[in-house]
Amino acid sequence: MKWSVCTTGMKEHDVQWVLEQIDLWRREGAPIDGLELWEGHLEPHASRHELESLVEQLGQRRIEVPVVSGYTYFSQGPAEREKDILRIQKLAAIGRTIGARAIRTFFGHIPSAKTSPELWDESLLALRHAATIAYDDGMELWVETHYQTFADHLDALQELIEATHDCHVKLIFDPANFNPDHIDPLQVLDAMYASIAHVHCKNYHWNHNCWYRSQPVSAFDPTGDVNNAAVLRELQGRGYTGYVSLEYFGRRGWSALLRSLVECRGRSA
């Protein structure tokens, strides 16, 4: 297993700033081998035809990009579905150029339990189409497990993978995203391991009565709601060789990310 950092929490900065932070964290001992790059960090380089320069900078640092993080849902009506499919097509070309394996997507914009059969089927059809486009361009589509999406519960995940395995759809397993619905992430990991291609790592003191009052804490804080140490042990026991990506957002999340980077030192991902 290898450590990476997700840059979706650094949207206010450009990719050059991100690379400088990686240089600093590495000098301080953080074992970072990869970046899960947000689409907004890549598109300026693509629009200026400067992706090769970015590839060179990544190569000089020996940084891999396992996945490009996009924001597509396939559930917000016919017009938005078409935009999502075109976006995947664009991100597949960008991802292929920088050596990424996959594009991150969401599946659905409401909880699976509140999804009508028609909306599920229409969204699934669009997701399959996008996954086929990506695969034809040498990329895969990875769905992030996330509360308040169609990929929020074990039953929904099993149905999703059963319906898309021929399109090479895989999962980004985010243990913390099961906590709002009181779901044991280890149970999901056990059932879905064969479909997990990438892992997110973050932690919270989650306020189930008032979500915005939830407080991010470092990944391995023993008082946090997510037992990431147990998740890593389970992954290691199964021979997982992919990336574990630290992911935090906002001012409160920044300090938790910095503490997590310290906790990662000497800890095999």
PDB file of N, CA and C in Angstrom, residues 29-93:
ATOM      1  N   GLY A  29       9.282  14.189   6.232  1.00  0.00           N
ATOM      2  CA  GLY A  29       9.180  12.757   6.486  1.00  0.00           C
ATOM      3  C   GLY A  29       7.888  12.088   6.090  1.00  0.00           C
ATOM      4  N   ALA A  30       6.948  12.823   5.484  1.00  0.00           N
ATOM      5  CA  ALA A  30       5.678  12.213   5.074  1.00  0.00           C
ATOM      6  C   ALA A  30       5.910  11.281   3.887  1.00  0.00           C
ATOM      7  N   PRO A  31       5.417  10.054   3.949  1.00  0.00           N
ATOM      8  CA  PRO A  31       5.677   9.062   2.896  1.00  0.00           C
ATOM      9  C   PRO A  31       4.685   9.157   1.740  1.00  0.00           C
ATOM     10  N   ILE A  32       4.643  10.304   1.078  1.00  0.00           N
ATOM     11  CA  ILE A  32       3.664  10.538   0.022  1.00  0.00           C
ATOM     12  C   ILE A  32       4.229  10.108  -1.330  1.00  0.00           C
ATOM     13  N   ASP A  33       3.548   9.181  -1.978  1.00  0.00           N
ATOM     14  CA  ASP A  33       3.967   8.686  -3.291  1.00  0.00           C
ATOM     15  C   ASP A  33       3.022   9.091  -4.416  1.00  0.00           C
ATOM     16  N   GLY A  34       1.842   9.622  -4.066  1.00  0.00           N
ATOM     17  CA  GLY A  34       0.870   9.920  -5.108  1.00  0.00           C
ATOM     18  C   GLY A  34      -0.007  11.111  -4.785  1.00  0.00           C
ATOM     19  N   LEU A  35      -0.664  11.613  -5.814  1.00  0.00           N
ATOM     20  CA  LEU A  35      -1.638  12.692  -5.688  1.00  0.00           C
ATOM     21  C   LEU A  35      -2.919  12.287  -6.400  1.00  0.00           C
ATOM     22  N   GLU A  36      -4.014  12.372  -5.694  1.00  0.00           N
ATOM     23  CA  GLU A  36      -5.334  12.224  -6.303  1.00  0.00           C
ATOM     24  C   GLU A  36      -5.760  13.625  -6.715  1.00  0.00           C
ATOM     25  N   LEU A  37      -5.580  13.948  -7.989  1.00  0.00           N
ATOM     26  CA  LEU A  37      -5.682  15.329  -8.437  1.00  0.00           C
ATOM     27  C   LEU A  37      -7.111  15.715  -8.805  1.00  0.00           C
ATOM     28  N   TRP A  38      -7.581  16.799  -8.203  1.00  0.00           N
ATOM     29  CA  TRP A  38      -8.877  17.385  -8.524  1.00  0.00           C
ATOM     30  C   TRP A  38      -8.859  17.897  -9.963  1.00  0.00           C
ATOM     31  N   GLU A  39      -9.977  17.733 -10.654  1.00  0.00           N
ATOM     32  CA  GLU A  39     -10.072  18.140 -12.052  1.00  0.00           C
ATOM     33  C   GLU A  39      -9.717  19.614 -12.248  1.00  0.00           C
ATOM     34  N   GLY A  40     -10.076  20.459 -11.285  1.00  0.00           N
ATOM     35  CA  GLY A  40      -9.781  21.883 -11.399  1.00  0.00           C
ATOM     36  C   GLY A  40      -8.308  22.217 -11.313  1.00  0.00           C
ATOM     37  N   HIS A  41      -7.508  21.314 -10.765  1.00  0.00           N
ATOM     38  CA  HIS A  41      -6.063  21.514 -10.760  1.00  0.00           C
ATOM     39  C   HIS A  41      -5.435  21.124 -12.096  1.00  0.00           C
ATOM     40  N   LEU A  42      -6.155  20.332 -12.877  1.00  0.00           N
ATOM     41  CA  LEU A  42      -5.625  19.851 -14.152  1.00  0.00           C
ATOM     42  C   LEU A  42      -6.112  20.659 -15.345  1.00  0.00           C
ATOM     43  N   GLU A  43      -7.332  21.159 -15.287  1.00  0.00           N
ATOM     44  CA  GLU A  43      -7.922  21.790 -16.458  1.00  0.00           C
ATOM     45  C   GLU A  43      -7.175  23.031 -16.938  1.00  0.00           C
ATOM     46  N   PRO A  44      -6.624  23.888 -16.052  1.00  0.00           N
ATOM     47  CA  PRO A  44      -5.843  25.015 -16.568  1.00  0.00           C
ATOM     48  C   PRO A  44      -4.652  24.569 -17.412  1.00  0.00           C
ATOM     49  N   HIS A  45      -3.987  23.498 -16.997  1.00  0.00           N
ATOM     50  CA  HIS A  45      -2.864  22.978 -17.779  1.00  0.00           C
ATOM     51  C   HIS A  45      -3.349  22.408 -19.104  1.00  0.00           C
ATOM     52  N   ALA A  46      -4.493  21.728 -19.073  1.00  0.00           N
ATOM     53  CA  ALA A  46      -5.027  21.156 -20.312  1.00  0.00           C
ATOM     54  C   ALA A  46      -5.440  22.250 -21.290  1.00  0.00           C
ATOM     55  N   SER A  47      -6.082  23.301 -20.788  1.00  0.00           N
ATOM     56  CA  SER A  47      -6.552  24.376 -21.663  1.00  0.00           C
ATOM     57  C   SER A  47      -5.399  25.151 -22.280  1.00  0.00           C
ATOM     58  N   ARG A  48      -4.254  25.186 -21.589  1.00  0.00           N
ATOM     59  CA  ARG A  48      -3.066  25.870 -22.120  1.00  0.00           C
ATOM     60  C   ARG A  48      -2.120  24.898 -22.826  1.00  0.00           C
ATOM     61  N   HIS A  49      -2.563  23.666 -22.994  1.00  0.00           N
ATOM     62  CA  HIS A  49      -1.742  22.627 -23.635  1.00  0.00           C
ATOM     63  C   HIS A  49      -0.409  22.461 -22.909  1.00  0.00           C
ATOM     64  N   GLU A  50      -0.484  22.466 -21.570  1.00  0.00           N
ATOM     65  CA  GLU A  50       0.723  22.369 -20.750  1.00  0.00           C
ATOM     66  C   GLU A  50       0.736  21.110 -19.882  1.00  0.00           C
ATOM     67  N   LEU A  51      -0.049  20.120 -20.239  1.00  0.00           N
ATOM     68  CA  LEU A  51      -0.066  18.901 -19.431  1.00  0.00           C
ATOM     69  C   LEU A  51       1.283  18.192 -19.431  1.00  0.00           C
ATOM     70  N   GLU A  52       1.994  18.247 -20.543  1.00  0.00           N
ATOM     71  CA  GLU A  52       3.296  17.577 -20.603  1.00  0.00           C
ATOM     72  C   GLU A  52       4.261  18.177 -19.591  1.00  0.00           C
ATOM     73  N   SER A  53       4.168  19.494 -19.386  1.00  0.00           N
ATOM     74  CA  SER A  53       5.015  20.142 -18.381  1.00  0.00           C
ATOM     75  C   SER A  53       4.678  19.632 -16.989  1.00  0.00           C
ATOM     76  N   LEU A  54       3.384  19.468 -16.714  1.00  0.00           N
ATOM     77  CA  LEU A  54       2.969  18.935 -15.418  1.00  0.00           C
ATOM     78  C   LEU A  54       3.427  17.487 -15.263  1.00  0.00           C
ATOM     79  N   VAL A  55       3.310  16.705 -16.322  1.00  0.00           N
ATOM     80  CA  VAL A  55       3.780  15.318 -16.282  1.00  0.00           C
ATOM     81  C   VAL A  55       5.265  15.278 -15.949  1.00  0.00           C
ATOM     82  N   GLU A  56       6.022  16.196 -16.519  1.00  0.00           N
ATOM     83  CA  GLU A  56       7.462  16.248 -16.247  1.00  0.00           C
ATOM     84  C   GLU A  56       7.729  16.569 -14.776  1.00  0.00           C
ATOM     85  N   GLN A  57       6.977  17.524 -14.228  1.00  0.00           N
ATOM     86  CA  GLN A  57       7.158  17.870 -12.814  1.00  0.00           C
ATOM     87  C   GLN A  57       6.798  16.703 -11.899  1.00  0.00           C
ATOM     88  N   LEU A  58       5.728  16.011 -12.236  1.00  0.00           N
ATOM     89  CA  LEU A  58       5.339  14.846 -11.441  1.00  0.00           C
ATOM     90  C   LEU A  58       6.399  13.756 -11.536  1.00  0.00           C
ATOM     91  N   GLY A  59       6.922  13.552 -12.737  1.00  0.00           N
ATOM     92  CA  GLY A  59       7.943  12.536 -12.928  1.00  0.00           C
ATOM     93  C   GLY A  59       9.219  12.843 -12.176  1.00  0.00           C
ATOM     94  N   GLN A  60       9.610  14.117 -12.176  1.00  0.00           N
ATOM     95  CA  GLN A  60      10.812  14.513 -11.441  1.00  0.00           C
ATOM     96  C   GLN A  60      10.663  14.226  -9.957  1.00  0.00           C
ATOM     97  N   ARG A  61       9.464  14.343  -9.455  1.00  0.00           N
ATOM     98  CA  ARG A  61       9.202  14.090  -8.034  1.00  0.00           C
ATOM     99  C   ARG A  61       8.837  12.626  -7.758  1.00  0.00           C
ATOM    100  N   ARG A  62       8.725  11.849  -8.805  1.00  0.00           N
ATOM    101  CA  ARG A  62       8.290  10.450  -8.684  1.00  0.00           C
ATOM    102  C   ARG A  62       6.934  10.358  -7.979  1.00  0.00           C
ATOM    103  N   ILE A  63       6.038  11.215  -8.423  1.00  0.00           N
ATOM    104  CA  ILE A  63       4.672  11.229  -7.907  1.00  0.00           C
ATOM    105  C   ILE A  63       3.749  10.601  -8.942  1.00  0.00           C
ATOM    106  N   GLU A  64       2.990   9.606  -8.525  1.00  0.00           N
ATOM    107  CA  GLU A  64       1.989   8.991  -9.383  1.00  0.00           C
ATOM    108  C   GLU A  64       0.634   9.668  -9.169  1.00  0.00           C
ATOM    109  N   VAL A  65      -0.201   9.595 -10.175  1.00  0.00           N
ATOM    110  CA  VAL A  65      -1.581  10.074 -10.069  1.00  0.00           C
ATOM    111  C   VAL A  65      -2.490   8.865 -10.291  1.00  0.00           C
ATOM    112  N   PRO A  66      -2.923   8.218  -9.220  1.00  0.00           N
ATOM    113  CA  PRO A  66      -3.744   7.020  -9.403  1.00  0.00           C
ATOM    114  C   PRO A  66      -5.116   7.311  -9.992  1.00  0.00           C
ATOM    115  N   VAL A  67      -5.654   8.505  -9.677  1.00  0.00           N
ATOM    116  CA  VAL A  67      -7.024   8.806 -10.105  1.00  0.00           C
ATOM    117  C   VAL A  67      -7.208  10.315 -10.200  1.00  0.00           C
ATOM    118  N   VAL A  68      -7.978  10.744 -11.187  1.00  0.00           N
ATOM    119  CA  VAL A  68      -8.389  12.137 -11.349  1.00  0.00           C
ATOM    120  C   VAL A  68      -9.763  12.291 -10.703  1.00  0.00           C
ATOM    121  N   SER A  69      -9.902  13.261  -9.814  1.00  0.00           N
ATOM    122  CA  SER A  69     -11.155  13.433  -9.073  1.00  0.00           C
ATOM    123  C   SER A  69     -12.076  14.411  -9.786  1.00  0.00           C
ATOM    124  N   GLY A  70     -13.103  13.868 -10.406  1.00  0.00           N
ATOM    125  CA  GLY A  70     -14.115  14.687 -11.039  1.00  0.00           C
ATOM    126  C   GLY A  70     -15.370  14.778 -10.181  1.00  0.00           C
ATOM    127  N   TYR A  71     -16.301  15.604 -10.621  1.00  0.00           N
ATOM    128  CA  TYR A  71     -17.585  15.764  -9.931  1.00  0.00           C
ATOM    129  C   TYR A  71     -18.707  15.522 -10.940  1.00  0.00           C
ATOM    130  N   THR A  72     -19.079  14.269 -11.087  1.00  0.00           N
ATOM    131  CA  THR A  72     -20.186  13.881 -11.947  1.00  0.00           C
ATOM    132  C   THR A  72     -21.112  12.969 -11.147  1.00  0.00           C
ATOM    133  N   TYR A  73     -22.410  12.978 -11.507  1.00  0.00           N
ATOM    134  CA  TYR A  73     -23.420  12.276 -10.704  1.00  0.00           C
ATOM    135  C   TYR A  73     -24.353  11.389 -11.536  1.00  0.00           C
ATOM    136  N   PHE A  74     -24.632  11.778 -12.775  1.00  0.00           N
ATOM    137  CA  PHE A  74     -25.461  11.002 -13.701  1.00  0.00           C
ATOM    138  C   PHE A  74     -26.926  10.892 -13.283  1.00  0.00           C
ATOM    139  N   SER A  75     -27.374  11.759 -12.404  1.00  0.00           N
ATOM    140  CA  SER A  75     -28.732  11.611 -11.862  1.00  0.00           C
ATOM    141  C   SER A  75     -29.548  12.899 -11.883  1.00  0.00           C
ATOM    142  N   GLN A  76     -28.984  13.972 -12.396  1.00  0.00           N
ATOM    143  CA  GLN A  76     -29.624  15.280 -12.247  1.00  0.00           C
ATOM    144  C   GLN A  76     -30.359  15.730 -13.506  1.00  0.00           C
ATOM    145  N   GLY A  77     -30.974  14.792 -14.196  1.00  0.00           N
ATOM    146  CA  GLY A  77     -31.772  15.111 -15.366  1.00  0.00           C
ATOM    147  C   GLY A  77     -31.028  14.859 -16.665  1.00  0.00           C
ATOM    148  N   PRO A  78     -31.766  14.757 -17.780  1.00  0.00           N
ATOM    149  CA  PRO A  78     -31.159  14.408 -19.068  1.00  0.00           C
ATOM    150  C   PRO A  78     -30.040  15.352 -19.507  1.00  0.00           C
ATOM    151  N   ALA A  79     -30.251  16.651 -19.371  1.00  0.00           N
ATOM    152  CA  ALA A  79     -29.233  17.602 -19.818  1.00  0.00           C
ATOM    153  C   ALA A  79     -27.951  17.465 -19.005  1.00  0.00           C
ATOM    154  N   GLU A  80     -28.092  17.327 -17.689  1.00  0.00           N
ATOM    155  CA  GLU A  80     -26.909  17.190 -16.841  1.00  0.00           C
ATOM    156  C   GLU A  80     -26.213  15.849 -17.082  1.00  0.00           C
ATOM    157  N   ARG A  81     -27.002  14.811 -17.386  1.00  0.00           N
ATOM    158  CA  ARG A  81     -26.378  13.522 -17.697  1.00  0.00           C
ATOM    159  C   ARG A  81     -25.483  13.641 -18.923  1.00  0.00           C
ATOM    160  N   GLU A  82     -25.966  14.321 -19.929  1.00  0.00           N
ATOM    161  CA  GLU A  82     -25.152  14.495 -21.134  1.00  0.00           C
ATOM    162  C   GLU A  82     -23.880  15.270 -20.823  1.00  0.00           C
ATOM    163  N   LYS A  83     -24.008  16.293 -19.980  1.00  0.00           N
ATOM    164  CA  LYS A  83     -22.819  17.049 -19.573  1.00  0.00           C
ATOM    165  C   LYS A  83     -21.846  16.164 -18.802  1.00  0.00           C
ATOM    166  N   ASP A  84     -22.388  15.307 -17.936  1.00  0.00           N
ATOM    167  CA  ASP A  84     -21.531  14.408 -17.162  1.00  0.00           C
ATOM    168  C   ASP A  84     -20.767  13.455 -18.077  1.00  0.00           C
ATOM    169  N   ILE A  85     -21.446  12.925 -19.075  1.00  0.00           N
ATOM    170  CA  ILE A  85     -20.793  12.001 -20.004  1.00  0.00           C
ATOM    171  C   ILE A  85     -19.688  12.718 -20.779  1.00  0.00           C
ATOM    172  N   LEU A  86     -19.967  13.923 -21.249  1.00  0.00           N
ATOM    173  CA  LEU A  86     -18.943  14.692 -21.959  1.00  0.00           C
ATOM    174  C   LEU A  86     -17.774  15.030 -21.042  1.00  0.00           C
ATOM    175  N   ARG A  87     -18.090  15.284 -19.783  1.00  0.00           N
ATOM    176  CA  ARG A  87     -17.026  15.600 -18.821  1.00  0.00           C
ATOM    177  C   ARG A  87     -16.123  14.388 -18.616  1.00  0.00           C
ATOM    178  N   ILE A  88     -16.701  13.210 -18.500  1.00  0.00           N
ATOM    179  CA  ILE A  88     -15.899  11.999 -18.358  1.00  0.00           C
ATOM    180  C   ILE A  88     -15.013  11.804 -19.588  1.00  0.00           C
ATOM    181  N   GLN A  89     -15.551  12.076 -20.748  1.00  0.00           N
ATOM    182  CA  GLN A  89     -14.760  11.950 -21.973  1.00  0.00           C
ATOM    183  C   GLN A  89     -13.551  12.887 -21.938  1.00  0.00           C
ATOM    184  N   LYS A  90     -13.772  14.116 -21.472  1.00  0.00           N
ATOM    185  CA  LYS A  90     -12.683  15.085 -21.376  1.00  0.00           C
ATOM    186  C   LYS A  90     -11.666  14.665 -20.328  1.00  0.00           C
ATOM    187  N   LEU A  91     -12.141  14.228 -19.164  1.00  0.00           N
ATOM    188  CA  LEU A  91     -11.232  13.840 -18.089  1.00  0.00           C
ATOM    189  C   LEU A  91     -10.467  12.569 -18.427  1.00  0.00           C
ATOM    190  N   ALA A  92     -11.067  11.697 -19.225  1.00  0.00           N
ATOM    191  CA  ALA A  92     -10.351  10.490 -19.642  1.00  0.00           C
ATOM    192  C   ALA A  92      -9.127  10.854 -20.472  1.00  0.00           C
ATOM    193  N   ALA A  93      -9.279  11.823 -21.362  1.00  0.00           N
ATOM    194  CA  ALA A  93      -8.142  12.255 -22.178  1.00  0.00           C
ATOM    195  C   ALA A  93      -7.061  12.892 -21.316  1.00  0.00           C
TER     196      ALA A  93
END
